[in-house]
Amino acid sequence: MTSWPDLADPCTDPTEVAEAAAAVIAEQTGADHHDVALVLGSGWARTADLIGTTVATVDNSLVPGFRKPAVEGHAGSMRSVAIGSTGKRALVFGTRTHFYEGHGVRAVVHGVRTARAAGCTTLVLTNGCGGLNPAWGPGTPVLIRDHLNLTANSPIEGAHFVDLTDLYSARLRAIARRVDPGLDEGVYVQFRGPHYETPAEVAMARILGGDLVGMSTALEAIAAREAGLEVLGISLVTNLAAGISATPLSHEEVLEAGRAAAGRCGSLLAAVVTRIAEGAR
Ligand code: 8IG
């Protein structure tokens, strides 16, 4: 068993672990670099197959700094996917580490830093979330236009004052809307979780300008911007946020909405990633 520096150790440079991870990924996938990285959140797991042919699947446990998933419905592996016939490669993370797991923010953004180290210039972040707009029924994909980070944390270490204007690339959002002109946009609010919000917290999120509530994505997007990646964020509304709908939330409902929306989300993601790859580099 090889050992690598512990991400959680403050003396460890997280970039070094990301570089070690990228080296293992290159070795395991036979691809010296990847172009586009994707993080598949709740409801998005099945979409990778539509992007192209999976060339290699790598168990997370083989890759420095990666953890086993804590959530049912997430896969503990990453894959290298040939994007259609573009000649480009996607690095698809089938799972993410959530902030609420308590392993620290470095673990949360390790995939993002690894994507950068693997050569990616674009990052597509997907998630399942609660919707505040009653017009967005379960199974509606929504583009993330901006976010509110309510975790009281940042992935950035040291005095790096990273600009987050246009964090969610207007260029990439326009590409997505060309693929699906009916796509709405919204402001994603990252709460810590793992509990869902109270109705009062959802009302607060609305007053603050939020449209979507979830437990991921914002911290990863910040790390991506620090790393110089262009970011596209797409949420899948799997449930109406607490207090918006009359029924209580359940993880089952979330999984079911994901299964039902897999087709639409898959073709959307495949078309968007193909267009990005056609224009990338
Ligand atoms: I899926 O309603 C999913 N994830 N915070 N609130 C929060 N996270 C979520 C929700 C939700 N649905």
mmCIF file of C-alpha atoms and ligand atoms in Angstrom:
data_model
loop_
_atom_site.group_PDB
_atom_site.id
_atom_site.type_symbol
_atom_site.label_atom_id
_atom_site.label_comp_id
_atom_site.label_asym_id
_atom_site.label_seq_id
_atom_site.Cartn_x
_atom_site.Cartn_y
_atom_site.Cartn_z
ATOM 1 C CA MET A 1 0.000 0.000 0.000
ATOM 2 C CA THR A 2 1.499 3.304 -1.067
ATOM 3 C CA SER A 3 1.079 6.226 1.280
ATOM 4 C CA TRP A 4 0.768 9.880 0.394
ATOM 5 C CA PRO A 5 0.748 13.091 2.418
ATOM 6 C CA ASP A 6 -2.371 13.574 4.555
ATOM 7 C CA LEU A 7 -4.552 16.389 3.193
ATOM 8 C CA ALA A 8 -5.818 17.120 6.690
ATOM 9 C CA ASP A 9 -2.300 17.823 7.971
ATOM 10 C CA PRO A 10 -1.801 21.613 7.939
ATOM 11 C CA CYS A 11 1.847 21.053 6.951
ATOM 12 C CA THR A 12 0.750 19.352 3.736
ATOM 13 C CA ASP A 13 0.507 21.496 0.614
ATOM 14 C CA PRO A 14 -2.867 20.531 -0.951
ATOM 15 C CA THR A 15 -1.491 21.281 -4.424
ATOM 16 C CA GLU A 16 1.130 18.577 -3.962
ATOM 17 C CA VAL A 17 -1.544 16.000 -3.124
ATOM 18 C CA ALA A 18 -3.523 17.157 -6.176
ATOM 19 C CA GLU A 19 -0.427 16.690 -8.345
ATOM 20 C CA ALA A 20 0.127 13.221 -6.908
ATOM 21 C CA ALA A 21 -3.537 12.433 -7.633
ATOM 22 C CA ALA A 22 -3.226 13.701 -11.215
ATOM 23 C CA ALA A 23 -0.161 11.500 -11.763
ATOM 24 C CA VAL A 24 -2.078 8.408 -10.602
ATOM 25 C CA ILE A 25 -5.032 9.373 -12.821
ATOM 26 C CA ALA A 26 -2.739 9.738 -15.851
ATOM 27 C CA GLU A 27 -1.196 6.352 -15.139
ATOM 28 C CA GLN A 28 -4.538 4.603 -14.538
ATOM 29 C CA THR A 29 -6.373 6.146 -17.513
ATOM 30 C CA GLY A 30 -3.542 6.273 -20.038
ATOM 31 C CA ALA A 31 -4.389 9.929 -20.712
ATOM 32 C CA ASP A 32 -1.510 12.338 -20.087
ATOM 33 C CA HIS A 33 -4.069 15.093 -19.570
ATOM 34 C CA HIS A 34 -7.810 15.737 -19.350
ATOM 35 C CA ASP A 35 -9.669 18.749 -20.748
ATOM 36 C CA VAL A 36 -13.014 19.098 -18.965
ATOM 37 C CA ALA A 37 -13.799 17.942 -15.432
ATOM 38 C CA LEU A 38 -17.288 17.125 -14.209
ATOM 39 C CA VAL A 39 -18.585 16.560 -10.712
ATOM 40 C CA LEU A 40 -21.788 14.534 -10.731
ATOM 41 C CA GLY A 41 -24.103 15.332 -7.838
ATOM 42 C CA SER A 42 -27.363 13.773 -6.662
ATOM 43 C CA GLY A 43 -29.435 12.754 -9.642
ATOM 44 C CA TRP A 44 -26.607 13.149 -12.157
ATOM 45 C CA ALA A 45 -24.789 9.821 -11.730
ATOM 46 C CA ARG A 46 -26.205 8.212 -14.857
ATOM 47 C CA THR A 47 -25.470 11.141 -17.163
ATOM 48 C CA ALA A 48 -21.789 10.286 -17.739
ATOM 49 C CA ASP A 49 -22.629 7.507 -20.191
ATOM 50 C CA LEU A 50 -24.195 9.975 -22.615
ATOM 51 C CA ILE A 51 -21.076 12.160 -22.778
ATOM 52 C CA GLY A 52 -19.061 9.493 -24.532
ATOM 53 C CA THR A 53 -17.197 6.257 -24.126
ATOM 54 C CA THR A 54 -15.717 5.489 -20.739
ATOM 55 C CA VAL A 55 -12.072 4.693 -21.392
ATOM 56 C CA ALA A 56 -11.128 3.904 -17.801
ATOM 57 C CA THR A 57 -12.717 3.777 -14.361
ATOM 58 C CA VAL A 58 -10.528 4.468 -11.354
ATOM 59 C CA ASP A 59 -11.551 3.607 -7.825
ATOM 60 C CA ASN A 60 -11.247 6.653 -5.574
ATOM 61 C CA SER A 61 -9.331 4.603 -3.014
ATOM 62 C CA LEU A 62 -6.394 4.358 -5.456
ATOM 63 C CA VAL A 63 -6.084 8.119 -5.878
ATOM 64 C CA PRO A 64 -4.223 10.276 -3.323
ATOM 65 C CA GLY A 65 -6.483 12.439 -1.174
ATOM 66 C CA PHE A 66 -9.827 10.990 -2.277
ATOM 67 C CA ARG A 67 -12.330 9.574 0.169
ATOM 68 C CA LYS A 68 -15.086 7.002 -0.030
ATOM 69 C CA PRO A 69 -18.536 8.547 -0.588
ATOM 70 C CA ALA A 70 -20.795 9.015 2.427
ATOM 71 C CA VAL A 71 -24.068 9.292 0.527
ATOM 72 C CA GLU A 72 -26.180 6.526 -0.970
ATOM 73 C CA GLY A 73 -26.682 7.087 -4.684
ATOM 74 C CA HIS A 74 -23.122 8.344 -5.251
ATOM 75 C CA ALA A 75 -20.396 6.185 -6.842
ATOM 76 C CA GLY A 76 -16.934 5.986 -5.282
ATOM 77 C CA SER A 77 -15.016 6.209 -8.499
ATOM 78 C CA MET A 78 -13.930 8.581 -11.235
ATOM 79 C CA ARG A 79 -13.754 7.917 -14.936
ATOM 80 C CA SER A 80 -12.014 9.105 -18.019
ATOM 81 C CA VAL A 81 -14.512 9.626 -20.814
ATOM 82 C CA ALA A 82 -13.722 10.306 -24.489
ATOM 83 C CA ILE A 83 -15.989 13.248 -25.358
ATOM 84 C CA GLY A 84 -17.890 12.138 -28.465
ATOM 85 C CA SER A 85 -15.522 12.348 -31.424
ATOM 86 C CA THR A 86 -13.815 15.577 -30.323
ATOM 87 C CA GLY A 87 -10.550 13.913 -29.284
ATOM 88 C CA LYS A 88 -10.900 15.555 -25.851
ATOM 89 C CA ARG A 89 -11.182 13.793 -22.527
ATOM 90 C CA ALA A 90 -13.508 14.398 -19.629
ATOM 91 C CA LEU A 91 -12.503 13.537 -16.086
ATOM 92 C CA VAL A 92 -15.774 12.608 -14.414
ATOM 93 C CA PHE A 93 -15.975 12.481 -10.633
ATOM 94 C CA GLY A 94 -18.852 10.185 -9.705
ATOM 95 C CA THR A 95 -18.927 11.503 -6.173
ATOM 96 C CA ARG A 96 -17.926 14.486 -4.066
ATOM 97 C CA THR A 97 -16.884 15.040 -0.482
ATOM 98 C CA HIS A 98 -19.398 17.309 1.226
ATOM 99 C CA PHE A 99 -18.517 19.988 3.753
ATOM 100 C CA TYR A 100 -20.972 18.451 6.232
ATOM 101 C CA GLU A 101 -18.912 15.244 6.366
ATOM 102 C CA GLY A 102 -16.493 17.141 8.575
ATOM 103 C CA HIS A 103 -13.240 16.243 6.788
ATOM 104 C CA GLY A 104 -12.413 19.875 6.205
ATOM 105 C CA VAL A 105 -12.666 22.137 3.233
ATOM 106 C CA ARG A 106 -9.460 20.792 1.644
ATOM 107 C CA ALA A 107 -11.134 17.423 1.182
ATOM 108 C CA VAL A 108 -14.187 19.167 -0.301
ATOM 109 C CA VAL A 109 -12.189 20.872 -3.058
ATOM 110 C CA HIS A 110 -9.546 18.200 -3.652
ATOM 111 C CA GLY A 111 -11.302 17.033 -6.837
ATOM 112 C CA VAL A 112 -11.210 20.570 -8.193
ATOM 113 C CA ARG A 113 -7.497 20.944 -7.504
ATOM 114 C CA THR A 114 -6.869 17.515 -8.982
ATOM 115 C CA ALA A 115 -8.802 18.482 -12.131
ATOM 116 C CA ARG A 116 -6.541 21.513 -12.503
ATOM 117 C CA ALA A 117 -3.431 19.413 -11.942
ATOM 118 C CA ALA A 118 -4.704 16.935 -14.546
ATOM 119 C CA GLY A 119 -4.782 19.726 -17.132
ATOM 120 C CA CYS A 120 -8.484 20.599 -17.138
ATOM 121 C CA THR A 121 -9.408 24.165 -18.074
ATOM 122 C CA THR A 122 -13.168 23.812 -17.561
ATOM 123 C CA LEU A 123 -15.125 22.477 -14.606
ATOM 124 C CA VAL A 124 -18.779 21.492 -14.731
ATOM 125 C CA LEU A 125 -20.310 21.278 -11.254
ATOM 126 C CA THR A 126 -23.677 19.558 -10.928
ATOM 127 C CA ASN A 127 -25.829 18.982 -7.876
ATOM 128 C CA GLY A 128 -29.254 18.023 -6.675
ATOM 129 C CA CYS A 129 -30.945 20.757 -4.681
ATOM 130 C CA GLY A 130 -34.149 22.252 -3.366
ATOM 131 C CA GLY A 131 -35.950 24.850 -5.451
ATOM 132 C CA LEU A 132 -37.586 28.050 -4.212
ATOM 133 C CA ASN A 133 -39.464 28.773 -7.421
ATOM 134 C CA PRO A 134 -42.701 26.718 -7.410
ATOM 135 C CA ALA A 135 -42.552 26.694 -11.232
ATOM 136 C CA TRP A 136 -39.500 24.417 -11.011
ATOM 137 C CA GLY A 137 -40.987 20.984 -10.446
ATOM 138 C CA PRO A 138 -38.828 18.054 -9.319
ATOM 139 C CA GLY A 139 -36.556 17.115 -12.228
ATOM 140 C CA THR A 140 -35.972 20.654 -13.533
ATOM 141 C CA PRO A 141 -32.344 21.550 -14.383
ATOM 142 C CA VAL A 142 -31.409 25.178 -13.577
ATOM 143 C CA LEU A 143 -28.178 27.017 -14.454
ATOM 144 C CA ILE A 144 -26.327 28.565 -11.533
ATOM 145 C CA ARG A 145 -25.854 32.277 -12.190
ATOM 146 C CA ASP A 146 -24.239 33.130 -8.855
ATOM 147 C CA HIS A 147 -24.103 31.829 -5.314
ATOM 148 C CA LEU A 148 -24.436 32.710 -1.654
ATOM 149 C CA ASN A 149 -21.866 30.837 0.421
ATOM 150 C CA LEU A 150 -23.469 30.357 3.850
ATOM 151 C CA THR A 151 -20.874 27.880 5.110
ATOM 152 C CA ALA A 152 -18.809 30.607 6.796
ATOM 153 C CA ASN A 153 -15.773 28.968 5.206
ATOM 154 C CA SER A 154 -13.450 29.306 2.222
ATOM 155 C CA PRO A 155 -11.221 26.827 0.423
ATOM 156 C CA ILE A 156 -8.602 29.515 -0.105
ATOM 157 C CA GLU A 157 -5.630 29.431 2.229
ATOM 158 C CA GLY A 158 -3.565 32.503 2.909
ATOM 159 C CA ALA A 159 -4.021 36.063 1.671
ATOM 160 C CA HIS A 160 -5.242 35.364 -1.855
ATOM 161 C CA PHE A 161 -7.986 37.854 -2.593
ATOM 162 C CA VAL A 162 -9.637 36.009 -5.438
ATOM 163 C CA ASP A 163 -12.152 37.916 -7.562
ATOM 164 C CA LEU A 164 -15.506 36.110 -7.845
ATOM 165 C CA THR A 165 -17.219 38.425 -10.327
ATOM 166 C CA ASP A 166 -18.632 36.165 -13.075
ATOM 167 C CA LEU A 167 -17.615 33.076 -11.102
ATOM 168 C CA TYR A 168 -20.184 31.105 -13.088
ATOM 169 C CA SER A 169 -19.013 31.762 -16.636
ATOM 170 C CA ALA A 170 -21.490 33.779 -18.726
ATOM 171 C CA ARG A 171 -19.891 32.230 -21.821
ATOM 172 C CA LEU A 172 -20.589 28.677 -20.652
ATOM 173 C CA ARG A 173 -24.114 29.567 -19.521
ATOM 174 C CA ALA A 174 -24.797 30.937 -23.000
ATOM 175 C CA ILE A 175 -23.565 27.666 -24.519
ATOM 176 C CA ALA A 176 -25.948 25.743 -22.232
ATOM 177 C CA ARG A 177 -28.862 27.969 -23.186
ATOM 178 C CA ARG A 178 -28.124 27.435 -26.876
ATOM 179 C CA VAL A 179 -28.452 23.715 -26.216
ATOM 180 C CA ASP A 180 -31.661 24.164 -24.178
ATOM 181 C CA PRO A 181 -33.253 27.611 -24.612
ATOM 182 C CA GLY A 182 -35.800 26.798 -21.904
ATOM 183 C CA LEU A 183 -33.147 26.669 -19.146
ATOM 184 C CA ASP A 184 -33.716 29.083 -16.278
ATOM 185 C CA GLU A 185 -30.941 30.559 -14.137
ATOM 186 C CA GLY A 186 -30.769 31.053 -10.403
ATOM 187 C CA VAL A 187 -28.689 31.917 -7.363
ATOM 188 C CA TYR A 188 -27.532 28.809 -5.479
ATOM 189 C CA VAL A 189 -27.325 28.990 -1.711
ATOM 190 C CA GLN A 190 -24.892 26.594 -0.048
ATOM 191 C CA PHE A 191 -25.953 25.701 3.462
ATOM 192 C CA ARG A 192 -23.771 23.493 5.633
ATOM 193 C CA GLY A 193 -26.319 20.663 6.003
ATOM 194 C CA PRO A 194 -26.673 17.739 6.383
ATOM 195 C CA HIS A 195 -30.119 18.639 7.682
ATOM 196 C CA TYR A 196 -32.415 20.311 5.198
ATOM 197 C CA GLU A 197 -33.463 23.893 5.898
ATOM 198 C CA THR A 198 -36.304 24.971 8.118
ATOM 199 C CA PRO A 199 -39.078 26.869 6.332
ATOM 200 C CA ALA A 200 -37.754 30.039 8.030
ATOM 201 C CA GLU A 201 -34.278 29.436 6.590
ATOM 202 C CA VAL A 202 -35.755 28.930 3.134
ATOM 203 C CA ALA A 203 -37.662 32.215 3.560
ATOM 204 C CA MET A 204 -34.357 33.839 4.578
ATOM 205 C CA ALA A 205 -32.625 32.432 1.499
ATOM 206 C CA ARG A 206 -35.320 33.949 -0.666
ATOM 207 C CA ILE A 207 -35.006 37.362 0.969
ATOM 208 C CA LEU A 208 -31.233 37.195 0.441
ATOM 209 C CA GLY A 209 -31.759 36.615 -3.281
ATOM 210 C CA GLY A 210 -31.477 32.823 -3.424
ATOM 211 C CA ASP A 211 -33.359 30.538 -5.792
ATOM 212 C CA LEU A 212 -31.811 27.135 -5.047
ATOM 213 C CA VAL A 213 -30.741 25.581 -1.731
ATOM 214 C CA GLY A 214 -28.149 22.856 -1.382
ATOM 215 C CA MET A 215 -25.120 21.546 0.469
ATOM 216 C CA SER A 216 -22.340 21.709 -2.115
ATOM 217 C CA THR A 217 -20.910 23.532 -5.134
ATOM 218 C CA ALA A 218 -20.135 27.041 -3.812
ATOM 219 C CA LEU A 219 -16.891 26.062 -2.041
ATOM 220 C CA GLU A 220 -15.830 24.017 -5.064
ATOM 221 C CA ALA A 221 -16.575 26.893 -7.441
ATOM 222 C CA ILE A 222 -14.438 29.239 -5.340
ATOM 223 C CA ALA A 223 -11.507 26.793 -5.417
ATOM 224 C CA ALA A 224 -11.985 26.432 -9.168
ATOM 225 C CA ARG A 225 -11.761 30.167 -9.686
ATOM 226 C CA GLU A 226 -8.629 30.322 -7.563
ATOM 227 C CA ALA A 227 -7.185 27.543 -9.765
ATOM 228 C CA GLY A 228 -8.073 29.453 -12.927
ATOM 229 C CA LEU A 229 -10.777 27.063 -14.168
ATOM 230 C CA GLU A 230 -13.809 28.272 -16.093
ATOM 231 C CA VAL A 231 -16.901 27.115 -14.181
ATOM 232 C CA LEU A 232 -20.336 25.965 -15.279
ATOM 233 C CA GLY A 233 -22.818 25.067 -12.537
ATOM 234 C CA ILE A 234 -26.051 23.177 -13.157
ATOM 235 C CA SER A 235 -28.512 22.268 -10.431
ATOM 236 C CA LEU A 236 -31.166 19.633 -10.685
ATOM 237 C CA VAL A 237 -34.156 20.678 -8.606
ATOM 238 C CA THR A 238 -35.132 17.386 -7.022
ATOM 239 C CA ASN A 239 -37.562 18.802 -4.479
ATOM 240 C CA LEU A 240 -39.259 22.033 -3.572
ATOM 241 C CA ALA A 241 -37.431 23.565 -0.600
ATOM 242 C CA ALA A 242 -38.952 23.153 2.860
ATOM 243 C CA GLY A 243 -42.046 25.271 3.354
ATOM 244 C CA ILE A 244 -42.462 25.827 -0.402
ATOM 245 C CA SER A 245 -44.097 22.431 -0.804
ATOM 246 C CA ALA A 246 -46.722 21.032 1.551
ATOM 247 C CA THR A 247 -44.933 17.680 1.968
ATOM 248 C CA PRO A 248 -41.825 17.001 4.098
ATOM 249 C CA LEU A 249 -38.537 16.269 2.301
ATOM 250 C CA SER A 250 -37.162 12.772 1.961
ATOM 251 C CA HIS A 251 -33.903 11.434 0.511
ATOM 252 C CA GLU A 252 -36.002 8.827 -1.356
ATOM 253 C CA GLU A 253 -37.880 11.608 -3.155
ATOM 254 C CA VAL A 254 -34.540 13.123 -4.109
ATOM 255 C CA LEU A 255 -33.231 9.841 -5.544
ATOM 256 C CA GLU A 256 -36.478 9.218 -7.427
ATOM 257 C CA ALA A 257 -36.485 12.703 -9.033
ATOM 258 C CA GLY A 258 -32.902 12.076 -10.112
ATOM 259 C CA ARG A 259 -33.803 8.772 -11.739
ATOM 260 C CA ALA A 260 -36.744 10.386 -13.524
ATOM 261 C CA ALA A 261 -34.661 13.313 -14.826
ATOM 262 C CA ALA A 262 -31.605 11.298 -15.902
ATOM 263 C CA GLY A 263 -32.542 11.372 -19.579
ATOM 264 C CA ARG A 264 -33.061 15.109 -19.892
ATOM 265 C CA CYS A 265 -30.058 15.963 -17.734
ATOM 266 C CA GLY A 266 -27.883 13.457 -19.560
ATOM 267 C CA SER A 267 -28.585 14.812 -23.009
ATOM 268 C CA LEU A 268 -28.190 18.390 -21.778
ATOM 269 C CA LEU A 269 -24.835 17.647 -20.164
ATOM 270 C CA ALA A 270 -23.600 15.621 -23.143
ATOM 271 C CA ALA A 271 -24.457 18.383 -25.625
ATOM 272 C CA VAL A 272 -22.948 21.113 -23.437
ATOM 273 C CA VAL A 273 -19.725 19.196 -22.780
ATOM 274 C CA THR A 274 -19.356 18.367 -26.475
ATOM 275 C CA ARG A 275 -19.694 22.040 -27.419
ATOM 276 C CA ILE A 276 -17.234 23.073 -24.745
ATOM 277 C CA ALA A 277 -14.784 20.424 -26.015
ATOM 278 C CA GLU A 278 -15.211 21.553 -29.609
ATOM 279 C CA GLY A 279 -14.221 25.068 -28.596
ATOM 280 C CA ALA A 280 -11.720 24.208 -25.869
ATOM 281 C CA ARG A 281 -7.965 24.868 -26.289
HETATM 282 I I1 8IG B 1 -31.138 16.870 -3.394
HETATM 283 O O1 8IG B 1 -33.912 21.052 -0.180
HETATM 284 C C1 8IG B 1 -31.304 18.339 -2.090
HETATM 285 N N1 8IG B 1 -30.231 18.796 -1.490
HETATM 286 N N2 8IG B 1 -29.877 22.212 1.608
HETATM 287 N N3 8IG B 1 -31.928 21.624 0.724
HETATM 288 C C2 8IG B 1 -30.592 21.441 0.804
HETATM 289 N N4 8IG B 1 -29.944 20.523 0.123
HETATM 290 C C3 8IG B 1 -30.657 19.771 -0.698
HETATM 291 C C4 8IG B 1 -32.030 19.885 -0.852
HETATM 292 C C5 8IG B 1 -32.705 20.878 -0.102
HETATM 293 N N5 8IG B 1 -32.430 18.969 -1.732
#
